[in-house]
Each structure stands twice: as structure tokens, then as C-alpha cells.
Amino acid sequence: MTAAQGVLLRPITMGLLLQSLFLLLLLLLGSCLHTAAAFPKGCYPSEEEGLKTFRCSNAQLTEVPRDIPNDTNKLYLDFNQIPFLPRDAFQDLPLLLELDLSHNAITRIETGAFQGLAEHLHSLDLSSNRLVSVSKDAFSNLKAKVNLSNNPWLCDCRLQELIRAVELVADSSGGIVCDSSTQEEHVGKAFLQVIADTDFCNVYKKTTDIAMLVTMFGWFAMVISYLVYYVRQNQEDARRHLEYLKSLPSKQRRSEESSTISTVV
């Protein structure tokens, strides 16, 4: 190649290079815009202390958002209006370490809502919601420390089983207060203080046993009453029949009696 040809090709090569860089920038920008558009309004990814974080705090959400990056380590859904957690709500987040659901309107948690989080999740905040009663099965196999404070709890056997099934965040137990209770005198008291003196599940078992005994006694009384009625009714029918036989002429009475005896035999 001559020097003249090299001089001519240089501008062409530079032009192609610049065009390639421009197209690459457009692709990157388009990808970023698409990713940002996929996130719900008020949600954004970030990195905190080397952990991939996804924040949706105070984003006016009414459900757990989709399209959360599946490599998220910390997820903040606090200060929203989420009413319940469906089954498999977080199944696509296998690396999640912290989940903040505080200050929502959660009243119900379906069994399996935290399925897939058992291995890594170590912090779950459900404080300041509207939880009244939750099955312990909703937290099955979960090893995370859980904050259940500031909810309108019904203090009963179900809550007692739940508290025994999870590990509470330190110093959060005092915030689990009886908003209602199967025993009126417990209302307004910290639940752990109440169960120090009361075993709700044992009381429930005794109540159930008594109810079963009462039911069985009721059926037994009905059977006895029926048997007594049946015997008395037969006795009355027999008495009436004997009186009828006595009122018949002697020959007809003997015939009726023999007929009755043969029938009995």
C-alpha cells in the first residue's frame, strides 16, 4: 500500500470507528432506559456497603412489585399500602438477605409467601402493619430474625405457636402487645409478659375437651331419653291392648289371647 492510499483510508477508518462507538452508546443508553422504565414509579436500584439494594420506600405500592432484579440482596418495601403477601411473592429473589415490609397495611400472609428465602434471608421486618393473626406455617423453615412489633395482635394459641416458631429481633418482643385477647384482662399487655403466666394452647385444649364432653353427654342423654320414651310407649300400648282384651266376650277374648300368644311365640 502506498503512502497516498494510507492517507485516504485513515479518515474512512476513523469514521467507521466513531460510528461504531456511537451505536454502542445508543444501545447502552437504550438498555438503561428500558431497565429504568421496567421499575415501578418510586423504585430504584443502588449499592449499599457492597450489597445490591432495591428501594421502593414510600412508593404508594399496593402489591409486591414484579421485575425486581433477582440478584438483589436488600429490598425495602416500607411505607407503602401493601395489604397482603401472596404465595411465592419473593420466589425469584434467591440472594435476598434483608426484607423490610414495615409500615404497610398487611393483614394476611399466605403460607409459602417467603418460599425460596429460607437459605439466605437473615432479617425480616413486618412491624407497624395490621396483622391480627398469622399461621406459623407462613414462616416455615425461615431462619431470619423477625420483627412483629406494633401490630394489632389477637393474643391466643395461634400467636403463641407463631412466637415459638420464629426468632424475634432483639428488643422487639416488647412491641408485641395484645390488641385483643381470648381473655379480656390481657388486652394492652405485652404478649411475652402474658404467656409467662398463661398457656393459651393449654387453655384452648381444655376448652376443646370440655366441649367434646358436653357434646357426648348431650348425645348420650338423647339416646337414654329415646329409650325411656320407647319403653313407656310400648308399656302403654300393651296396657291398652290388655284392657281391650278384657272388654271382649270370654270366647272371643280367649281366641284373641291365643292369637296374641302365638304371635309372641
PDB file of N, CA, C and O in Angstrom, residues 26-83:
ATOM      1  N   LEU A  26     -25.656   4.262  21.993  1.00  0.00           N
ATOM      2  CA  LEU A  26     -27.107   4.242  21.839  1.00  0.00           C
ATOM      3  C   LEU A  26     -27.705   2.963  22.428  1.00  0.00           C
ATOM      4  O   LEU A  26     -28.750   2.988  23.105  1.00  0.00           O
ATOM      5  N   LEU A  27     -27.034   1.841  22.188  1.00  0.00           N
ATOM      6  CA  LEU A  27     -27.505   0.561  22.729  1.00  0.00           C
ATOM      7  C   LEU A  27     -27.472   0.555  24.254  1.00  0.00           C
ATOM      8  O   LEU A  27     -28.405   0.100  24.917  1.00  0.00           O
ATOM      9  N   LEU A  28     -26.376   1.064  24.813  1.00  0.00           N
ATOM     10  CA  LEU A  28     -26.251   1.125  26.272  1.00  0.00           C
ATOM     11  C   LEU A  28     -27.297   2.043  26.875  1.00  0.00           C
ATOM     12  O   LEU A  28     -27.910   1.731  27.905  1.00  0.00           O
ATOM     13  N   LEU A  29     -27.508   3.206  26.245  1.00  0.00           N
ATOM     14  CA  LEU A  29     -28.497   4.160  26.730  1.00  0.00           C
ATOM     15  C   LEU A  29     -29.902   3.574  26.652  1.00  0.00           C
ATOM     16  O   LEU A  29     -30.700   3.706  27.583  1.00  0.00           O
ATOM     17  N   GLY A  30     -30.188   2.888  25.537  1.00  0.00           N
ATOM     18  CA  GLY A  30     -31.499   2.258  25.379  1.00  0.00           C
ATOM     19  C   GLY A  30     -31.737   1.187  26.422  1.00  0.00           C
ATOM     20  O   GLY A  30     -32.822   1.055  26.970  1.00  0.00           O
ATOM     21  N   SER A  31     -30.680   0.404  26.717  1.00  0.00           N
ATOM     22  CA  SER A  31     -30.792  -0.639  27.733  1.00  0.00           C
ATOM     23  C   SER A  31     -31.074  -0.049  29.107  1.00  0.00           C
ATOM     24  O   SER A  31     -31.910  -0.534  29.857  1.00  0.00           O
ATOM     25  N   CYS A  32     -30.388   1.039  29.431  1.00  0.00           N
ATOM     26  CA  CYS A  32     -30.586   1.705  30.726  1.00  0.00           C
ATOM     27  C   CYS A  32     -31.999   2.273  30.838  1.00  0.00           C
ATOM     28  O   CYS A  32     -32.653   2.155  31.874  1.00  0.00           O
ATOM     29  N   LEU A  33     -32.445   2.897  29.737  1.00  0.00           N
ATOM     30  CA  LEU A  33     -33.794   3.478  29.750  1.00  0.00           C
ATOM     31  C   LEU A  33     -34.855   2.398  29.885  1.00  0.00           C
ATOM     32  O   LEU A  33     -35.853   2.555  30.593  1.00  0.00           O
ATOM     33  N   HIS A  34     -34.649   1.249  29.195  1.00  0.00           N
ATOM     34  CA  HIS A  34     -35.598   0.145  29.284  1.00  0.00           C
ATOM     35  C   HIS A  34     -35.659  -0.423  30.701  1.00  0.00           C
ATOM     36  O   HIS A  34     -36.717  -0.696  31.242  1.00  0.00           O
ATOM     37  N   THR A  35     -34.471  -0.575  31.311  1.00  0.00           N
ATOM     38  CA  THR A  35     -34.415  -1.095  32.680  1.00  0.00           C
ATOM     39  C   THR A  35     -35.108  -0.157  33.646  1.00  0.00           C
ATOM     40  O   THR A  35     -35.871  -0.572  34.517  1.00  0.00           O
ATOM     41  N   ALA A  36     -34.863   1.146  33.510  1.00  0.00           N
ATOM     42  CA  ALA A  36     -35.488   2.128  34.393  1.00  0.00           C
ATOM     43  C   ALA A  36     -36.993   2.145  34.209  1.00  0.00           C
ATOM     44  O   ALA A  36     -37.754   2.280  35.168  1.00  0.00           O
ATOM     45  N   ALA A  37     -37.434   1.991  32.948  1.00  0.00           N
ATOM     46  CA  ALA A  37     -38.874   2.021  32.676  1.00  0.00           C
ATOM     47  C   ALA A  37     -39.571   0.802  33.257  1.00  0.00           C
ATOM     48  O   ALA A  37     -40.756   0.833  33.554  1.00  0.00           O
ATOM     49  N   ALA A  38     -38.828  -0.337  33.413  1.00  0.00           N
ATOM     50  CA  ALA A  38     -39.430  -1.563  33.932  1.00  0.00           C
ATOM     51  C   ALA A  38     -39.698  -1.478  35.426  1.00  0.00           C
ATOM     52  O   ALA A  38     -40.525  -2.218  35.948  1.00  0.00           O
ATOM     53  N   PHE A  39     -39.016  -0.616  36.140  1.00  0.00           N
ATOM     54  CA  PHE A  39     -39.202  -0.494  37.576  1.00  0.00           C
ATOM     55  C   PHE A  39     -40.468   0.315  37.872  1.00  0.00           C
ATOM     56  O   PHE A  39     -40.772   1.276  37.158  1.00  0.00           O
ATOM     57  N   PRO A  40     -41.184  -0.039  38.933  1.00  0.00           N
ATOM     58  CA  PRO A  40     -42.344   0.767  39.326  1.00  0.00           C
ATOM     59  C   PRO A  40     -41.912   2.187  39.702  1.00  0.00           C
ATOM     60  O   PRO A  40     -40.765   2.418  40.098  1.00  0.00           O
ATOM     61  N   LYS A  41     -42.830   3.115  39.578  1.00  0.00           N
ATOM     62  CA  LYS A  41     -42.540   4.501  39.918  1.00  0.00           C
ATOM     63  C   LYS A  41     -42.136   4.598  41.393  1.00  0.00           C
ATOM     64  O   LYS A  41     -42.809   4.073  42.267  1.00  0.00           O
ATOM     65  N   GLY A  42     -41.054   5.272  41.651  1.00  0.00           N
ATOM     66  CA  GLY A  42     -40.574   5.432  43.019  1.00  0.00           C
ATOM     67  C   GLY A  42     -39.584   4.368  43.441  1.00  0.00           C
ATOM     68  O   GLY A  42     -39.063   4.406  44.556  1.00  0.00           O
ATOM     69  N   CYS A  43     -39.310   3.400  42.577  1.00  0.00           N
ATOM     70  CA  CYS A  43     -38.359   2.326  42.892  1.00  0.00           C
ATOM     71  C   CYS A  43     -37.061   2.528  42.104  1.00  0.00           C
ATOM     72  O   CYS A  43     -37.099   2.949  40.947  1.00  0.00           O
ATOM     73  N   TYR A  44     -35.954   2.188  42.742  1.00  0.00           N
ATOM     74  CA  TYR A  44     -34.680   2.332  42.045  1.00  0.00           C
ATOM     75  C   TYR A  44     -33.634   1.402  42.677  1.00  0.00           C
ATOM     76  O   TYR A  44     -33.670   1.131  43.887  1.00  0.00           O
ATOM     77  N   PRO A  45     -32.694   0.909  41.875  1.00  0.00           N
ATOM     78  CA  PRO A  45     -31.619   0.066  42.405  1.00  0.00           C
ATOM     79  C   PRO A  45     -30.442   0.912  42.863  1.00  0.00           C
ATOM     80  O   PRO A  45     -30.249   2.036  42.390  1.00  0.00           O
ATOM     81  N   SER A  46     -29.677   0.394  43.789  1.00  0.00           N
ATOM     82  CA  SER A  46     -28.470   1.075  44.250  1.00  0.00           C
ATOM     83  C   SER A  46     -27.538   0.027  44.857  1.00  0.00           C
ATOM     84  O   SER A  46     -27.859  -1.166  44.864  1.00  0.00           O
ATOM     85  N   GLU A  47     -26.426   0.499  45.344  1.00  0.00           N
ATOM     86  CA  GLU A  47     -25.491  -0.408  46.009  1.00  0.00           C
ATOM     87  C   GLU A  47     -25.091   0.200  47.333  1.00  0.00           C
ATOM     88  O   GLU A  47     -24.652   1.345  47.398  1.00  0.00           O
ATOM     89  N   GLU A  48     -25.293  -0.567  48.412  1.00  0.00           N
ATOM     90  CA  GLU A  48     -25.000  -0.073  49.759  1.00  0.00           C
ATOM     91  C   GLU A  48     -24.101  -1.063  50.472  1.00  0.00           C
ATOM     92  O   GLU A  48     -24.472  -2.228  50.650  1.00  0.00           O
ATOM     93  N   GLU A  49     -22.943  -0.601  50.880  1.00  0.00           N
ATOM     94  CA  GLU A  49     -21.969  -1.435  51.591  1.00  0.00           C
ATOM     95  C   GLU A  49     -21.645  -2.700  50.806  1.00  0.00           C
ATOM     96  O   GLU A  49     -21.523  -3.800  51.373  1.00  0.00           O
ATOM     97  N   GLY A  50     -21.556  -2.560  49.502  1.00  0.00           N
ATOM     98  CA  GLY A  50     -21.212  -3.694  48.655  1.00  0.00           C
ATOM     99  C   GLY A  50     -22.359  -4.636  48.369  1.00  0.00           C
ATOM    100  O   GLY A  50     -22.168  -5.673  47.725  1.00  0.00           O
ATOM    101  N   LEU A  51     -23.558  -4.300  48.842  1.00  0.00           N
ATOM    102  CA  LEU A  51     -24.739  -5.150  48.636  1.00  0.00           C
ATOM    103  C   LEU A  51     -25.694  -4.492  47.650  1.00  0.00           C
ATOM    104  O   LEU A  51     -25.957  -3.292  47.730  1.00  0.00           O
ATOM    105  N   LYS A  52     -26.221  -5.266  46.728  1.00  0.00           N
ATOM    106  CA  LYS A  52     -27.157  -4.749  45.742  1.00  0.00           C
ATOM    107  C   LYS A  52     -28.508  -4.514  46.404  1.00  0.00           C
ATOM    108  O   LYS A  52     -29.114  -5.442  46.947  1.00  0.00           O
ATOM    109  N   THR A  53     -28.949  -3.273  46.356  1.00  0.00           N
ATOM    110  CA  THR A  53     -30.149  -2.849  47.075  1.00  0.00           C
ATOM    111  C   THR A  53     -31.217  -2.374  46.091  1.00  0.00           C
ATOM    112  O   THR A  53     -30.913  -1.769  45.079  1.00  0.00           O
ATOM    113  N   PHE A  54     -32.475  -2.677  46.434  1.00  0.00           N
ATOM    114  CA  PHE A  54     -33.592  -2.190  45.623  1.00  0.00           C
ATOM    115  C   PHE A  54     -34.565  -1.495  46.564  1.00  0.00           C
ATOM    116  O   PHE A  54     -35.132  -2.114  47.457  1.00  0.00           O
ATOM    117  N   ARG A  55     -34.741  -0.181  46.358  1.00  0.00           N
ATOM    118  CA  ARG A  55     -35.571   0.626  47.260  1.00  0.00           C
ATOM    119  C   ARG A  55     -36.893   1.018  46.594  1.00  0.00           C
ATOM    120  O   ARG A  55     -36.903   1.570  45.505  1.00  0.00           O
ATOM    121  N   CYS A  56     -37.980   0.700  47.321  1.00  0.00           N
ATOM    122  CA  CYS A  56     -39.323   1.124  46.914  1.00  0.00           C
ATOM    123  C   CYS A  56     -40.029   1.754  48.115  1.00  0.00           C
ATOM    124  O   CYS A  56     -41.242   1.597  48.293  1.00  0.00           O
ATOM    125  N   SER A  57     -39.284   2.456  48.934  1.00  0.00           N
ATOM    126  CA  SER A  57     -39.850   3.075  50.126  1.00  0.00           C
ATOM    127  C   SER A  57     -40.795   4.214  49.739  1.00  0.00           C
ATOM    128  O   SER A  57     -40.468   5.038  48.877  1.00  0.00           O
ATOM    129  N   ASN A  58     -41.971   4.227  50.371  1.00  0.00           N
ATOM    130  CA  ASN A  58     -42.931   5.321  50.172  1.00  0.00           C
ATOM    131  C   ASN A  58     -43.235   5.547  48.679  1.00  0.00           C
ATOM    132  O   ASN A  58     -43.284   6.672  48.201  1.00  0.00           O
ATOM    133  N   ALA A  59     -43.464   4.425  47.975  1.00  0.00           N
ATOM    134  CA  ALA A  59     -43.715   4.489  46.533  1.00  0.00           C
ATOM    135  C   ALA A  59     -45.195   4.284  46.197  1.00  0.00           C
ATOM    136  O   ALA A  59     -45.543   4.076  45.039  1.00  0.00           O
ATOM    137  N   GLN A  60     -46.059   4.288  47.239  1.00  0.00           N
ATOM    138  CA  GLN A  60     -47.502   4.128  47.058  1.00  0.00           C
ATOM    139  C   GLN A  60     -47.854   2.788  46.400  1.00  0.00           C
ATOM    140  O   GLN A  60     -48.801   2.700  45.612  1.00  0.00           O
ATOM    141  N   LEU A  61     -47.110   1.751  46.723  1.00  0.00           N
ATOM    142  CA  LEU A  61     -47.368   0.420  46.170  1.00  0.00           C
ATOM    143  C   LEU A  61     -48.551  -0.239  46.864  1.00  0.00           C
ATOM    144  O   LEU A  61     -48.738  -0.089  48.073  1.00  0.00           O
ATOM    145  N   THR A  62     -49.332  -0.990  46.112  1.00  0.00           N
ATOM    146  CA  THR A  62     -50.454  -1.747  46.674  1.00  0.00           C
ATOM    147  C   THR A  62     -50.238  -3.251  46.514  1.00  0.00           C
ATOM    148  O   THR A  62     -51.127  -4.045  46.837  1.00  0.00           O
ATOM    149  N   GLU A  63     -49.079  -3.625  46.014  1.00  0.00           N
ATOM    150  CA  GLU A  63     -48.708  -5.033  45.905  1.00  0.00           C
ATOM    151  C   GLU A  63     -47.191  -5.140  45.802  1.00  0.00           C
ATOM    152  O   GLU A  63     -46.506  -4.144  45.534  1.00  0.00           O
ATOM    153  N   VAL A  64     -46.693  -6.337  46.039  1.00  0.00           N
ATOM    154  CA  VAL A  64     -45.253  -6.554  45.897  1.00  0.00           C
ATOM    155  C   VAL A  64     -44.902  -6.403  44.416  1.00  0.00           C
ATOM    156  O   VAL A  64     -45.487  -7.082  43.563  1.00  0.00           O
ATOM    157  N   PRO A  65     -43.983  -5.505  44.078  1.00  0.00           N
ATOM    158  CA  PRO A  65     -43.684  -5.249  42.658  1.00  0.00           C
ATOM    159  C   PRO A  65     -42.993  -6.429  41.982  1.00  0.00           C
ATOM    160  O   PRO A  65     -42.307  -7.222  42.629  1.00  0.00           O
ATOM    161  N   ARG A  66     -43.216  -6.511  40.695  1.00  0.00           N
ATOM    162  CA  ARG A  66     -42.512  -7.504  39.895  1.00  0.00           C
ATOM    163  C   ARG A  66     -41.261  -6.850  39.293  1.00  0.00           C
ATOM    164  O   ARG A  66     -41.012  -5.679  39.487  1.00  0.00           O
ATOM    165  N   ASP A  67     -40.510  -7.629  38.553  1.00  0.00           N
ATOM    166  CA  ASP A  67     -39.309  -7.125  37.869  1.00  0.00           C
ATOM    167  C   ASP A  67     -38.259  -6.588  38.833  1.00  0.00           C
ATOM    168  O   ASP A  67     -37.478  -5.696  38.481  1.00  0.00           O
ATOM    169  N   ILE A  68     -38.251  -7.109  40.063  1.00  0.00           N
ATOM    170  CA  ILE A  68     -37.162  -6.771  40.978  1.00  0.00           C
ATOM    171  C   ILE A  68     -35.931  -7.562  40.536  1.00  0.00           C
ATOM    172  O   ILE A  68     -36.036  -8.765  40.282  1.00  0.00           O
ATOM    173  N   PRO A  69     -34.777  -6.920  40.395  1.00  0.00           N
ATOM    174  CA  PRO A  69     -33.570  -7.658  39.962  1.00  0.00           C
ATOM    175  C   PRO A  69     -33.335  -8.877  40.845  1.00  0.00           C
ATOM    176  O   PRO A  69     -33.359  -8.780  42.077  1.00  0.00           O
ATOM    177  N   ASN A  70     -33.134 -10.045  40.222  1.00  0.00           N
ATOM    178  CA  ASN A  70     -33.042 -11.282  41.012  1.00  0.00           C
ATOM    179  C   ASN A  70     -31.715 -11.441  41.745  1.00  0.00           C
ATOM    180  O   ASN A  70     -31.523 -12.433  42.457  1.00  0.00           O
ATOM    181  N   ASP A  71     -30.791 -10.488  41.579  1.00  0.00           N
ATOM    182  CA  ASP A  71     -29.553 -10.532  42.361  1.00  0.00           C
ATOM    183  C   ASP A  71     -29.601  -9.546  43.535  1.00  0.00           C
ATOM    184  O   ASP A  71     -28.573  -9.249  44.146  1.00  0.00           O
ATOM    185  N   THR A  72     -30.816  -9.064  43.862  1.00  0.00           N
ATOM    186  CA  THR A  72     -30.983  -8.104  44.958  1.00  0.00           C
ATOM    187  C   THR A  72     -30.655  -8.752  46.302  1.00  0.00           C
ATOM    188  O   THR A  72     -31.094  -9.861  46.601  1.00  0.00           O
ATOM    189  N   ASN A  73     -29.892  -8.034  47.114  1.00  0.00           N
ATOM    190  CA  ASN A  73     -29.549  -8.504  48.465  1.00  0.00           C
ATOM    191  C   ASN A  73     -30.401  -7.851  49.550  1.00  0.00           C
ATOM    192  O   ASN A  73     -30.698  -8.480  50.572  1.00  0.00           O
ATOM    193  N   LYS A  74     -30.782  -6.588  49.330  1.00  0.00           N
ATOM    194  CA  LYS A  74     -31.587  -5.854  50.310  1.00  0.00           C
ATOM    195  C   LYS A  74     -32.781  -5.220  49.589  1.00  0.00           C
ATOM    196  O   LYS A  74     -32.610  -4.512  48.603  1.00  0.00           O
ATOM    197  N   LEU A  75     -33.979  -5.505  50.111  1.00  0.00           N
ATOM    198  CA  LEU A  75     -35.200  -5.000  49.469  1.00  0.00           C
ATOM    199  C   LEU A  75     -36.006  -4.193  50.482  1.00  0.00           C
ATOM    200  O   LEU A  75     -36.375  -4.695  51.546  1.00  0.00           O
ATOM    201  N   TYR A  76     -36.280  -2.931  50.136  1.00  0.00           N
ATOM    202  CA  TYR A  76     -37.049  -2.043  51.007  1.00  0.00           C
ATOM    203  C   TYR A  76     -38.410  -1.749  50.367  1.00  0.00           C
ATOM    204  O   TYR A  76     -38.501  -1.088  49.337  1.00  0.00           O
ATOM    205  N   LEU A  77     -39.463  -2.258  51.000  1.00  0.00           N
ATOM    206  CA  LEU A  77     -40.839  -2.009  50.552  1.00  0.00           C
ATOM    207  C   LEU A  77     -41.630  -1.308  51.666  1.00  0.00           C
ATOM    208  O   LEU A  77     -42.856  -1.422  51.734  1.00  0.00           O
ATOM    209  N   ASP A  78     -40.950  -0.585  52.518  1.00  0.00           N
ATOM    210  CA  ASP A  78     -41.575   0.051  53.672  1.00  0.00           C
ATOM    211  C   ASP A  78     -42.359   1.307  53.278  1.00  0.00           C
ATOM    212  O   ASP A  78     -42.155   1.884  52.223  1.00  0.00           O
ATOM    213  N   PHE A  79     -43.295   1.682  54.148  1.00  0.00           N
ATOM    214  CA  PHE A  79     -44.133   2.871  53.970  1.00  0.00           C
ATOM    215  C   PHE A  79     -44.915   2.839  52.645  1.00  0.00           C
ATOM    216  O   PHE A  79     -44.889   3.778  51.863  1.00  0.00           O
ATOM    217  N   ASN A  80     -45.609   1.725  52.416  1.00  0.00           N
ATOM    218  CA  ASN A  80     -46.494   1.597  51.262  1.00  0.00           C
ATOM    219  C   ASN A  80     -47.873   1.162  51.743  1.00  0.00           C
ATOM    220  O   ASN A  80     -48.167   1.229  52.945  1.00  0.00           O
ATOM    221  N   GLN A  81     -48.724   0.715  50.819  1.00  0.00           N
ATOM    222  CA  GLN A  81     -50.079   0.277  51.190  1.00  0.00           C
ATOM    223  C   GLN A  81     -50.330  -1.170  50.764  1.00  0.00           C
ATOM    224  O   GLN A  81     -51.426  -1.526  50.322  1.00  0.00           O
ATOM    225  N   ILE A  82     -49.318  -1.988  50.891  1.00  0.00           N
ATOM    226  CA  ILE A  82     -49.451  -3.406  50.512  1.00  0.00           C
ATOM    227  C   ILE A  82     -50.366  -4.094  51.531  1.00  0.00           C
ATOM    228  O   ILE A  82     -50.075  -4.103  52.721  1.00  0.00           O
ATOM    229  N   PRO A  83     -51.488  -4.723  51.090  1.00  0.00           N
ATOM    230  CA  PRO A  83     -52.453  -5.303  52.028  1.00  0.00           C
ATOM    231  C   PRO A  83     -52.197  -6.759  52.408  1.00  0.00           C
ATOM    232  O   PRO A  83     -52.610  -7.203  53.478  1.00  0.00           O
TER     233      PRO A  83
END
